[in-house]
XYZ file of C-alpha atoms in Angstrom:
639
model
C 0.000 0.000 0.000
C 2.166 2.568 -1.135
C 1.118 6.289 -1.351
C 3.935 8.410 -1.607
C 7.207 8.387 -4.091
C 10.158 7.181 -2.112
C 11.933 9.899 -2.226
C 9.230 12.030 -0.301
C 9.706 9.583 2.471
C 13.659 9.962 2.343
C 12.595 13.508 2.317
C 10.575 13.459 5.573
C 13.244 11.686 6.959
C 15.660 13.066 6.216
C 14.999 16.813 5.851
C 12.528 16.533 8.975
C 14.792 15.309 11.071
C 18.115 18.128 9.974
C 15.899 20.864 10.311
C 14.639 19.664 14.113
C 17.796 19.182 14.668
C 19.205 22.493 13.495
C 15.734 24.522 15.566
C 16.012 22.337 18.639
C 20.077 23.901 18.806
C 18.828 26.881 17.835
C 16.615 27.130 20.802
C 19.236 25.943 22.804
C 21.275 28.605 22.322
C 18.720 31.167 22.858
C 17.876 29.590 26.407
C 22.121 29.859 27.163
C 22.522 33.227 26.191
C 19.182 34.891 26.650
C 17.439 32.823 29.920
C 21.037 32.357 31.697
C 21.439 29.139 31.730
C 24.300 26.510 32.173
C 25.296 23.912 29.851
C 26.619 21.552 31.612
C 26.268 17.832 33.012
C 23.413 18.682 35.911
C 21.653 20.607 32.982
C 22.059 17.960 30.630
C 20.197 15.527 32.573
C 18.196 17.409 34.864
C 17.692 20.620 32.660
C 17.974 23.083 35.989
C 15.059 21.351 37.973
C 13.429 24.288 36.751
C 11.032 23.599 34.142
C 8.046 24.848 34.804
C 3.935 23.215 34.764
C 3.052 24.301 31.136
C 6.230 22.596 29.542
C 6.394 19.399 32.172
C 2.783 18.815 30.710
C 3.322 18.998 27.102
C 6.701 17.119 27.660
C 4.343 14.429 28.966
C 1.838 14.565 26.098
C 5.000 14.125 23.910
C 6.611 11.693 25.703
C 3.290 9.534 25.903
C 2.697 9.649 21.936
C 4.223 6.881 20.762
C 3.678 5.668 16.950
C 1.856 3.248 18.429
C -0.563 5.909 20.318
C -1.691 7.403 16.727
C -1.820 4.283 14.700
C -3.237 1.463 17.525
C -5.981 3.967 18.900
C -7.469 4.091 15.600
C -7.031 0.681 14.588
C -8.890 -0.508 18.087
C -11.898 2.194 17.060
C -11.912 0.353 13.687
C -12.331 -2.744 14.964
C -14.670 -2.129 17.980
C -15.821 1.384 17.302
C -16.336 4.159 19.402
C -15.876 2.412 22.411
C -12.162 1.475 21.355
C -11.252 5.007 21.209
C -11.907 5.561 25.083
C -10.789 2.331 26.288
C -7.548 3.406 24.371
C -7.209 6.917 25.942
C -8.640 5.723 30.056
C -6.410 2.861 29.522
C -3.198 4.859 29.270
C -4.516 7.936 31.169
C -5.087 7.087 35.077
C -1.355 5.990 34.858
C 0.094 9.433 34.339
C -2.241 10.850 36.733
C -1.177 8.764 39.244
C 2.605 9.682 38.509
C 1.472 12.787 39.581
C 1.994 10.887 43.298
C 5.144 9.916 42.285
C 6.393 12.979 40.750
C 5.801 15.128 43.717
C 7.208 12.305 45.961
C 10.456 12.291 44.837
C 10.872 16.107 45.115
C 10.073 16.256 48.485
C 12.067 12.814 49.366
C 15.041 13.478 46.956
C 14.977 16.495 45.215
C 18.699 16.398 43.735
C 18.715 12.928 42.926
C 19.394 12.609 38.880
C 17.773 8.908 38.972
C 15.352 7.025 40.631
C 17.580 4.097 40.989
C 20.114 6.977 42.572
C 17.484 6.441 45.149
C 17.144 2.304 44.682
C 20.908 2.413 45.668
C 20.924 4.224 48.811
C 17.842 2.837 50.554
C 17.896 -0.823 49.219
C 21.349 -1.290 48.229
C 23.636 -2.484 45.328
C 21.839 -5.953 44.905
C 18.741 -3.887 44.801
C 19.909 -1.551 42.210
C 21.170 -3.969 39.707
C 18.296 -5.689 39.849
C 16.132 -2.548 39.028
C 19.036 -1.105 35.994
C 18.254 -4.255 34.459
C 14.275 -4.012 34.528
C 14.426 -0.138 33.711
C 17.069 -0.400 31.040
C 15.049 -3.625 28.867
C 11.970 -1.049 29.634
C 13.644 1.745 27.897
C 15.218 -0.561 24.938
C 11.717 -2.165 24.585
C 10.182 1.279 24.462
C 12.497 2.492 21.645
C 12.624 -0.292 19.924
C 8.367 0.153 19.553
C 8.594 3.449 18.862
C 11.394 2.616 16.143
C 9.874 -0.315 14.693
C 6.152 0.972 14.452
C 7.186 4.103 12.705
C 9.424 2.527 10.640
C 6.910 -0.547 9.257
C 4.228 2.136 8.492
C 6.933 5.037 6.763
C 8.232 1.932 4.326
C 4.659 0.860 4.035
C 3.527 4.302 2.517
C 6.278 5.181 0.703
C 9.028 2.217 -0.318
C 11.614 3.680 1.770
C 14.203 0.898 2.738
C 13.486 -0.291 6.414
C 16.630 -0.679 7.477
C 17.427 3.110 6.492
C 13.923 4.003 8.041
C 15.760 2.583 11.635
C 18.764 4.229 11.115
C 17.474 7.408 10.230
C 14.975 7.880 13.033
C 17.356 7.571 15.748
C 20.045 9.455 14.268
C 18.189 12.897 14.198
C 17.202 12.634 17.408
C 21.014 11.888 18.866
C 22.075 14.890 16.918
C 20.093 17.257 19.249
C 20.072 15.609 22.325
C 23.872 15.132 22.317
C 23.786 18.959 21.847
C 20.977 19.583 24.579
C 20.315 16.623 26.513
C 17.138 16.608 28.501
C 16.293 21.006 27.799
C 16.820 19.648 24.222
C 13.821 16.853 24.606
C 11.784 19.253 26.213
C 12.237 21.945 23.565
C 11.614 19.224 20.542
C 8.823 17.802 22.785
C 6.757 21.220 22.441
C 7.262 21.603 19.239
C 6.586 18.192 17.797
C 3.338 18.271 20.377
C 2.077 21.453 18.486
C 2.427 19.828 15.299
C 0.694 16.589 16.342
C -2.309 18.770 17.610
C -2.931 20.865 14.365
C -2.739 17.721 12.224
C -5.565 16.723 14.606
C -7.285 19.511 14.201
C -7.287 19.213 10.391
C -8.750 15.824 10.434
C -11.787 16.614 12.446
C -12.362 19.755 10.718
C -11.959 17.793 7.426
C -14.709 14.255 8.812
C -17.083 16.572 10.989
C -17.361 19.681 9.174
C -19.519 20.364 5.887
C -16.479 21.300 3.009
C -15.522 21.576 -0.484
C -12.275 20.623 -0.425
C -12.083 16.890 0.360
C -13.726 14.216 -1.798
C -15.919 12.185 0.814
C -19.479 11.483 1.120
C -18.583 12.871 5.287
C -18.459 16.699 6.213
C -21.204 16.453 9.297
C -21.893 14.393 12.503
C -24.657 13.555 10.636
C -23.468 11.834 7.257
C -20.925 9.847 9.748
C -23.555 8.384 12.130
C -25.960 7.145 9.061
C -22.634 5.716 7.568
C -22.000 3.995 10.534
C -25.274 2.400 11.257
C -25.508 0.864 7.984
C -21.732 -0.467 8.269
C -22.739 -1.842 11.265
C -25.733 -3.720 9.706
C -23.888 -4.618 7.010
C -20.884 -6.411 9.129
C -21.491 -6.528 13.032
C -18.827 -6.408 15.568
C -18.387 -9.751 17.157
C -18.670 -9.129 20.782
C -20.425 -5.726 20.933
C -24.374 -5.617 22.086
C -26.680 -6.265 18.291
C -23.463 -5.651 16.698
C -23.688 -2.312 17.295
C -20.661 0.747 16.473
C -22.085 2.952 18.741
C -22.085 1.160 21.964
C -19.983 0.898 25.178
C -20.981 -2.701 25.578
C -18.036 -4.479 23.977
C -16.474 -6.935 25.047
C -13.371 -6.659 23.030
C -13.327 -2.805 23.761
C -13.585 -3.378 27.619
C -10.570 -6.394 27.268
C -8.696 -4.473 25.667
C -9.033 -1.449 28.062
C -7.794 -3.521 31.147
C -4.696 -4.692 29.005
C -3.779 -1.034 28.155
C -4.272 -0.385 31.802
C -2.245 -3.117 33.066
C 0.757 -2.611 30.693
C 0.823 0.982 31.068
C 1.985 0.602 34.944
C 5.063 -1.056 34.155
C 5.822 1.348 30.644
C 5.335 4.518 32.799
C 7.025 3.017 36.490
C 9.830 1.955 34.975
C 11.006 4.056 32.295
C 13.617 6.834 33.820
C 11.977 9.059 31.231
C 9.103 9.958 33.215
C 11.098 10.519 36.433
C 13.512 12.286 34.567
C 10.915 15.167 33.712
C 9.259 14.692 37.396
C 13.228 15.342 38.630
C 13.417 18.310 35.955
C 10.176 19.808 37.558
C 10.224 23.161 39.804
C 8.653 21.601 43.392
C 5.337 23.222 42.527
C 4.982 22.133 38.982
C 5.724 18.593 39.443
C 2.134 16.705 40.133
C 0.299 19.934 38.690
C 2.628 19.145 34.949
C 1.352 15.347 35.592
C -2.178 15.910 36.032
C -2.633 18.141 33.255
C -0.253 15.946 31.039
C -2.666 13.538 31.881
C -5.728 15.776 30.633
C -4.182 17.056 27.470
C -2.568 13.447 26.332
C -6.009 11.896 26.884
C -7.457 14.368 23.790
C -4.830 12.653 21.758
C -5.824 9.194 21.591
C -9.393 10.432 21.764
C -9.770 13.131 18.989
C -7.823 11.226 17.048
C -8.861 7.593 17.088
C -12.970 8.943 17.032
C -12.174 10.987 14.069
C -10.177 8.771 12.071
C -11.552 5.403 13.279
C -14.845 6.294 12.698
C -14.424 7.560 9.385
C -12.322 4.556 8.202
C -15.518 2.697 9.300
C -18.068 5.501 7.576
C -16.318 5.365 4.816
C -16.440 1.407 4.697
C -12.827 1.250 3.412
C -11.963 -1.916 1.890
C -9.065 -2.728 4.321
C -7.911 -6.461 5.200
C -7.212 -8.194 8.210
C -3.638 -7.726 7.727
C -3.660 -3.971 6.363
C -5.735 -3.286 9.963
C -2.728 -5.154 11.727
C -0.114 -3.219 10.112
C -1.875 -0.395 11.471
C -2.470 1.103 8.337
C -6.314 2.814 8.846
C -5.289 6.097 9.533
C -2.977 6.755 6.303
C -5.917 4.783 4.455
C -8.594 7.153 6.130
C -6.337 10.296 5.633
C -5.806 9.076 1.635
C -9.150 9.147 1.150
C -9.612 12.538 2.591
C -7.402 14.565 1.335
C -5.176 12.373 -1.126
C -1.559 12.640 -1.033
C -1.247 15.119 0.844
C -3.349 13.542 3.910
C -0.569 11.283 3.746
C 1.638 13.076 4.313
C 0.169 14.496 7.317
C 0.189 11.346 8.594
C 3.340 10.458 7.892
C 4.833 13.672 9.641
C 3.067 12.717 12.950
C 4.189 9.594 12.892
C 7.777 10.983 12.462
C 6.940 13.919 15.142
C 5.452 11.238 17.716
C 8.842 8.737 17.452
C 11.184 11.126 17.689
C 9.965 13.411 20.552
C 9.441 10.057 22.487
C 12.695 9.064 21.211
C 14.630 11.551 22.569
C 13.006 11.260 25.968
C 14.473 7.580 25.742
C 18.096 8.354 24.681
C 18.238 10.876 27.338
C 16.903 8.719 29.995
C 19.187 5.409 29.209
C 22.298 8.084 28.887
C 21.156 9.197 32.844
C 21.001 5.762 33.931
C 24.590 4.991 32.421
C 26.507 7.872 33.123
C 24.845 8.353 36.855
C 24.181 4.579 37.806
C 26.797 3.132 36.136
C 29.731 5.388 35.250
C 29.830 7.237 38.321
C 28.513 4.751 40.550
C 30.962 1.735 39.712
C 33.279 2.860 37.475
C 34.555 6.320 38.549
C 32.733 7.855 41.571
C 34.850 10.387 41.593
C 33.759 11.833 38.081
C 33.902 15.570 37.459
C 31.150 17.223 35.601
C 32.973 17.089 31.877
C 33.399 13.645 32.362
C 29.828 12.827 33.372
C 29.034 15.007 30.122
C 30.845 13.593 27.798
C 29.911 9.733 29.163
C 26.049 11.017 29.010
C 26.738 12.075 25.434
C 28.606 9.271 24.405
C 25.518 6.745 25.647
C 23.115 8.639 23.613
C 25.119 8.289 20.627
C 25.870 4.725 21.423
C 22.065 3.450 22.355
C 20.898 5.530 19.406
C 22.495 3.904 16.896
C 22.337 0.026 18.892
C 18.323 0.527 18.895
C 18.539 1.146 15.493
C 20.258 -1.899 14.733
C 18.252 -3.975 17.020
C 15.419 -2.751 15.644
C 16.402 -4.123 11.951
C 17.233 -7.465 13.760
C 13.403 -7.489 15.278
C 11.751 -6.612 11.959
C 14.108 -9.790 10.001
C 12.914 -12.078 13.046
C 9.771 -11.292 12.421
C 8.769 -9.244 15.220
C 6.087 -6.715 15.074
C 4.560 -3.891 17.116
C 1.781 -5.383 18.385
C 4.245 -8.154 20.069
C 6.010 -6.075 21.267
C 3.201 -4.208 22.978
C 2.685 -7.659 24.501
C 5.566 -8.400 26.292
C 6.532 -4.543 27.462
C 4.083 -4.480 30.080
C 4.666 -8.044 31.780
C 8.404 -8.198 31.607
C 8.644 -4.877 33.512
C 4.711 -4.432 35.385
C 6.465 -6.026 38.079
C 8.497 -3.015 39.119
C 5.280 -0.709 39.952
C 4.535 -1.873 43.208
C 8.149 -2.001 44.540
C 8.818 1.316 43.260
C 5.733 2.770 44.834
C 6.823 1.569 47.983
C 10.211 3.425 47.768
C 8.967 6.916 47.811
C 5.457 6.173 49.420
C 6.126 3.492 52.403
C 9.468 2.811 54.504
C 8.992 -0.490 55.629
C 9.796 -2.748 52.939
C 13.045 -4.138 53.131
C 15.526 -4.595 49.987
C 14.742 -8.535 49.527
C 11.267 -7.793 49.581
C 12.060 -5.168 46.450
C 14.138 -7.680 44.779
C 11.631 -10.559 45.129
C 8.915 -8.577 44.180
C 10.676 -7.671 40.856
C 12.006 -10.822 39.915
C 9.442 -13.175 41.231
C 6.959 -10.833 39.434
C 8.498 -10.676 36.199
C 9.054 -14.373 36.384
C 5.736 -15.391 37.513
C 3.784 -12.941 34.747
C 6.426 -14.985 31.795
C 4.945 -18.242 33.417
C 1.302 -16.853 33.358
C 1.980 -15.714 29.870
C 3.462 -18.603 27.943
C 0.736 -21.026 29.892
C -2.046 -19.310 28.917
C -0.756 -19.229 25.485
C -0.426 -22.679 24.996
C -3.890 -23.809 26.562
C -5.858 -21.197 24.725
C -3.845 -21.515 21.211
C -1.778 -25.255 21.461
C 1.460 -23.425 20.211
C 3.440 -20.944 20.805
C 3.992 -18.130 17.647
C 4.582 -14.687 18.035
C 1.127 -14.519 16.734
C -0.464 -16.598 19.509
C 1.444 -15.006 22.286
C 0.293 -11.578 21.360
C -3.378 -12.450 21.454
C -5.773 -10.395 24.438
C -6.205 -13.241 27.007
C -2.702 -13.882 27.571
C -1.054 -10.876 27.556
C -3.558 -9.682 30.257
C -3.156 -12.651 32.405
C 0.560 -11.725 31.889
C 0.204 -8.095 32.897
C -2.096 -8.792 36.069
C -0.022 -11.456 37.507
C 2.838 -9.200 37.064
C 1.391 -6.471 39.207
C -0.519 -8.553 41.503
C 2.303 -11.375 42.584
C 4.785 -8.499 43.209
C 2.612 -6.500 44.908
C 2.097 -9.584 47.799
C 5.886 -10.260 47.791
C 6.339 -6.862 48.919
C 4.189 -6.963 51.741
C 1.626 -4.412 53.384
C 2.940 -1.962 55.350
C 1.273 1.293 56.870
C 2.075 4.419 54.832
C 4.011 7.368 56.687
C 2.081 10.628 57.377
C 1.633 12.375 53.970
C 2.152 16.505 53.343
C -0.401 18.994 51.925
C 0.840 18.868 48.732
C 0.869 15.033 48.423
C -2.471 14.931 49.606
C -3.589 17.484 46.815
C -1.845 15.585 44.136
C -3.493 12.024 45.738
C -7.203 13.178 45.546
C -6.749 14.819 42.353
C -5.148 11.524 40.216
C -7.963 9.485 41.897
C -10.754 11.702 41.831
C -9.923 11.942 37.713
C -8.932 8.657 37.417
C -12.099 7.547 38.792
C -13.738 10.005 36.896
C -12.235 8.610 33.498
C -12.150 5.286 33.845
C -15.279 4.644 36.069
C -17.994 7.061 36.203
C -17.517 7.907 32.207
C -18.116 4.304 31.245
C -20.879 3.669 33.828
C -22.478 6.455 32.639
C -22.652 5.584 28.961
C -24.027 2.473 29.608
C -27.885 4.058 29.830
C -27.427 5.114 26.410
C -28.119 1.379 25.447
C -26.667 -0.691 22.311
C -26.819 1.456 19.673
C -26.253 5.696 20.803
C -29.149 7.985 19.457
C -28.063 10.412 16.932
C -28.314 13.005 20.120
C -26.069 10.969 22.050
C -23.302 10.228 19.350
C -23.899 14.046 18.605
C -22.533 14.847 22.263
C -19.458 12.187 22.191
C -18.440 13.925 18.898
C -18.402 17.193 19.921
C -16.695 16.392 23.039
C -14.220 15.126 21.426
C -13.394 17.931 19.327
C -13.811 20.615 22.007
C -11.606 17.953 24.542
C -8.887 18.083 21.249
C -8.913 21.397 19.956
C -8.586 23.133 23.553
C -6.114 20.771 24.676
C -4.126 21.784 21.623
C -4.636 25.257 22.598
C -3.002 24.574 26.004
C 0.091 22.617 24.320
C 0.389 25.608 21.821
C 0.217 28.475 24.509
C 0.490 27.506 27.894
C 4.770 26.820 27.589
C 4.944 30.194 25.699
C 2.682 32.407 28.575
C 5.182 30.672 31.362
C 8.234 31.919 29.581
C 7.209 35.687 28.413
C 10.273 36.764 30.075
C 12.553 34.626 27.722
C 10.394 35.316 24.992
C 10.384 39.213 25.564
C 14.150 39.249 26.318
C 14.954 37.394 22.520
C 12.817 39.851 20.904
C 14.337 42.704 22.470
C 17.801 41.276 22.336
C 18.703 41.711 25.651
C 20.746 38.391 26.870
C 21.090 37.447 30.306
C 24.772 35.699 30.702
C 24.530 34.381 33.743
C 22.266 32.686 36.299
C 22.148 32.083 40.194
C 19.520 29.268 40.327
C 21.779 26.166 39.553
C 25.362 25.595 40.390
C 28.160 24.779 37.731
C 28.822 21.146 37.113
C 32.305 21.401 38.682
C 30.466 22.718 42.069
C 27.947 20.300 42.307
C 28.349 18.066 45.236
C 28.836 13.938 44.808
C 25.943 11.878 44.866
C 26.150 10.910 48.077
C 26.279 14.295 49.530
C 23.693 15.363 47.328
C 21.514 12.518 48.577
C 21.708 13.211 52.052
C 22.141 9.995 54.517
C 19.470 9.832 57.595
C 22.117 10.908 59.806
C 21.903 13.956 59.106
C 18.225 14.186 60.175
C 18.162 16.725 62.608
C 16.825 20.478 63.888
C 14.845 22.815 61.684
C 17.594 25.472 60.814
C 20.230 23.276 60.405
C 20.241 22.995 56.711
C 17.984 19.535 57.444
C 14.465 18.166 57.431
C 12.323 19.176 60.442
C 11.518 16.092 62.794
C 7.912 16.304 61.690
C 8.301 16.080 58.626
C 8.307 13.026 56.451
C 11.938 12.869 55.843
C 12.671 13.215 59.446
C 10.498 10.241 60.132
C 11.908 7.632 57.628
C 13.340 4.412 59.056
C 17.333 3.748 59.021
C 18.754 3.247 55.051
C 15.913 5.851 53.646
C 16.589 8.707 51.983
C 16.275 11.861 53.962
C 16.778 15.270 52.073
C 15.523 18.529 53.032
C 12.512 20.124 50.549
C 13.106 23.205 49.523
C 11.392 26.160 51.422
């Protein structure tokens, strides 16, 4: 199914990624010279810890959009219908709300850690932290390889470019820029692929829902789609969904494959340093707030796109096989038959945009847990800031260019995205409740960590491959990517290493933790709850009233949540802004230390012994840092 020339796909690749690369250093230079700030190792990795809500949010939209969030979303709504585009977007959404938790957790426990295995180390130990390096690091390879492999399947798919350039192109844009930037560079290409992603968005639902002249489709109004789709659904009925029906929220495929996006998502967003790299980049205030709303705004993504697109692939009754819907292919079909060529291309760009925004999040986090956890941990603690640089830029360039290759060696063993969605989730799942417990309870000891991990990860393989065999007789990577045991995988995963770890009673929590507690489960239940519950009155097939109502909620959800991506980042940093436009630089800044200056890990993670008196430069004994038991980490919050 090809649509484009090759050489427009070289093109996108190509010329795409230089010109990122040459605006995201461009930008970088602008934030040295005119905002004041340091290039050096801690800003590398930690851009300043001073990145404020607006950005932290749209850094977690980007970082969220995988390939795989743009192309699966649509292809469940295809197959289920409008249910699939919610299950899709709750699935994935109550996880990054409940970061939120986490985020302002490790800001008030350890707020100039660099890792969260920094943290692993000193309250669990080195058994404990090798244990975790190798669950977070095959999360992070596992993650890239995904985003790598989906993007590249699809870009040869459309346009004949050679798949083995496709994986060695992606990645090597990306390590241009974030060798130059590091993390300020991810969060710079984050906002601006994320405002790209959005108006694309916006163009499709303008182009399905809105009467035009310009496309050639028998769509243009709520109306036209919902006829279409009641006499596609007469014509072939879901198997599994009430009468059949498109327009329902009883489906049984749709809710299945909601609690295996839910279960999976734990372990992608627990243990990939990524997240916790932007929670440790936060300013104290903006770190569950940038969470929450990254939570809100991603959600639109999923859900504006997937209703628009999926629902016009299945208005449109587009002759598409089994295995053109398993490549993932309905969007670039739908957007073909919208708008021709150039629809394509849209899609195309996104799909570039979404890969390589989440792809530099990756590379950045996997250089952190290398130069920090490794490097300076085992190999040369006493490390000066250059030398941390130039390791942390030497690991991007390095994993960059291995992903690549393992990528190509994937695709010839006949590995797709959709296996590899499989496994993510229940090799790593394992690592949420240990994790958790770190930063949230101080009575589990470091075997019970360990055990949890392992036994968890082992136990959810076990679960897996079982359940494969008894439901299918064999084991293929077809079979073992199927719905029934991938979730069986995914809950025992969480589950088993949740009762290896124990119960414990949870320390007394702060104001702000409390805040960011009932607002991830208030919206959480909210989303992935009430919603659904709700729908259900609306009975098997919606009312042209009802489907009116989802519609427009999903534009309004998508087209104000673009707004926010677009503006928000921009209102936060006037100053900056006004100071470029004016040319006044600022050369120097007060806020962060040079790298040189910065004190050694273990200084900057303070030990429990020096727990002591407000006033002394230490946590107050009634606070929570005060009251955590020997081997925790104890470090002062910020006034």
């Amino acid at each position: 199914m090809e649509f484009l020339m090759q050489g427009t796909g070289y093109a996108i690749l190509v010329g795409f990624g230089a010109v990122f690369a040459v605006v995201t250093v461009l930008a970088l230079w602008l934030d040295i010279n005119f905002a004041g700030h340091h290039s050096n190792s801690e800003n590398f990795q930690t851009a300043g810890r001073r990145i404020k809500t607006g950005l932290i949010s749209v850094d977690v939209v980007s970082h969220w959009t995988w390939t795989f969030t743009l192309l699966q979303s649509s292809t469940v709504t295809f197959k289920y219908g409008a249910c699939g585009a919610f299950w899709f977007s709750a699935g994935a959404t109550l996880q990054i709300m409940l970061f939120g938790v986490m985020a302002i957790q490790i800001k008030r426990k350890a707020p100039n850690c660099h890792t969260i295995l920094e943290v692993v180390r000193l309250r669990w130990g080195k058994p404990a932290h090798l244990v975790f390096f190798y669950l977070f690091f095959i999360n992070n390879l596992f993650i890239t390889s995904t985003l790598i492999v989906g993007a590249s399947s699809v870009i040869t798919t459309l346009t004949g470019v050679s798949l083995e350039a496709s994986c060695i192109l992606i990645p090597l844009g990306i390590i241009i820029y974030c060798v130059a930037g590091g993390l300020k560079a991810a969060f710079i290409s984050s906002y601006m692929h994320s405002v790209i992603i959005f108006a694309v968005i916006a163009a499709l639902i303008f182009t399905v829902f809105v009467p035009n002249s310009t496309t050639n489709t028998t769509l243009g109004s709520i109306s036209n789609v919902y006829n279409n789709l009641l006499v596609r659904a007469e014509a072939v009925p879901v198997v599994g969904n009430k009468d059949g029906s498109l327009l329902t929220m009883y489906s049984v495929g749709g809710l299945e494959f909601g609690w295996i996006f839910f279960a999976t998502c734990f372990g992608w967003v627990w243990a990939d340093q990524g997240f916790w790299q932007s929670a440790i980049a936060a300013r104290p205030e903006a770190a569950y707030k940038g969470y929450i709303l990254g939570g809100l705004l991603w959600f639109a993504v999923p859900f504006s796109m997937a209703t628009t697109i999926g629902l016009a692939g299945l208005a449109l009754d587009l002759p598409m096989s089994t295995q053109e819907i398993g490549q993932a292919l309905v969007p670039p079909a739908v957007a073909y038959h919208l708008l021709g060529k150039g629809g394509v291309i849209m899609i195309v760009i996104i799909i570039f945009m979404a890969v390589t925004s989440s792809g530099s999040a990756e590379l950045v986090a996997v250089s952190s847990l290398v130069s920090y956890d490794v490097y300076k941990t085992y190999i040369n603690p006493k490390a000066t800031g250059k030398q941390v640089l130039l390791v942390s830029r030497l690991t991007v360039l390095i994993f960059g260019l291995f992903s690549g290759v393992f990528c190509i060696g994937l695709i010839h063993a006949g590995i797709d995205i959709n296996w590899l969605f499989s496994v993510i989730g229940l090799l790593v799942a394992s690592v949420f409740p240990p994790i958790s417990f770190l930063l949230i309870w101080n009575a589990v000891p470091s075997g019970a960590a360990i055990a949890g991990a392992l036994g968890g990860q082992f136990l959810a393989i076990t679960a897996w491959l079982s359940s494969t065999h008894i439901l299918s007789g064999e084991l293929t990577t077809i079979t073992t990517s199927q719905n029934g045991p991938s979730l069986s995988g995914n809950i025992t995963a969480i589950v088993s290493s949740a009762i290896v770890d124990g119960d414990v009673e949870s320390p007394a929590m702060k104001r702000a933790y409390k805040i960011s507690l009932w607002w991830a489960f208030g919206l959480s239940a909210v989303t992935f709850v009430i919603w659904p519950l709700l729908t259900l009155p609306a009975g098997a097939t919606w009312s042209k009233g009802y489907f009116t109502f989802w519609i427009i909620l999903s534009i309004v959800w998508g087209l104000v949540a673009g707004l926010v991506v677009t503006f928000y980042p921009l209102i936060e940093s006037r100053k900056v802004i006004i100071r470029i436009l004016t040319c006044r630089p600022k050369r120097s800044t007060h806020s962060v230390p040079s790298s040189s200056s910065l004190p050694s890990d273990d200084s900057t993670l303070a030990s429990p012994k020096k727990v002591g008196k407000e006033g002394n430069g230490v946590a107050p004994p009634d606070s929570i840092d005060a009251k955590l038991a020997p081997g925790d980490i104890s470090i002062q919050v910020p006034r």
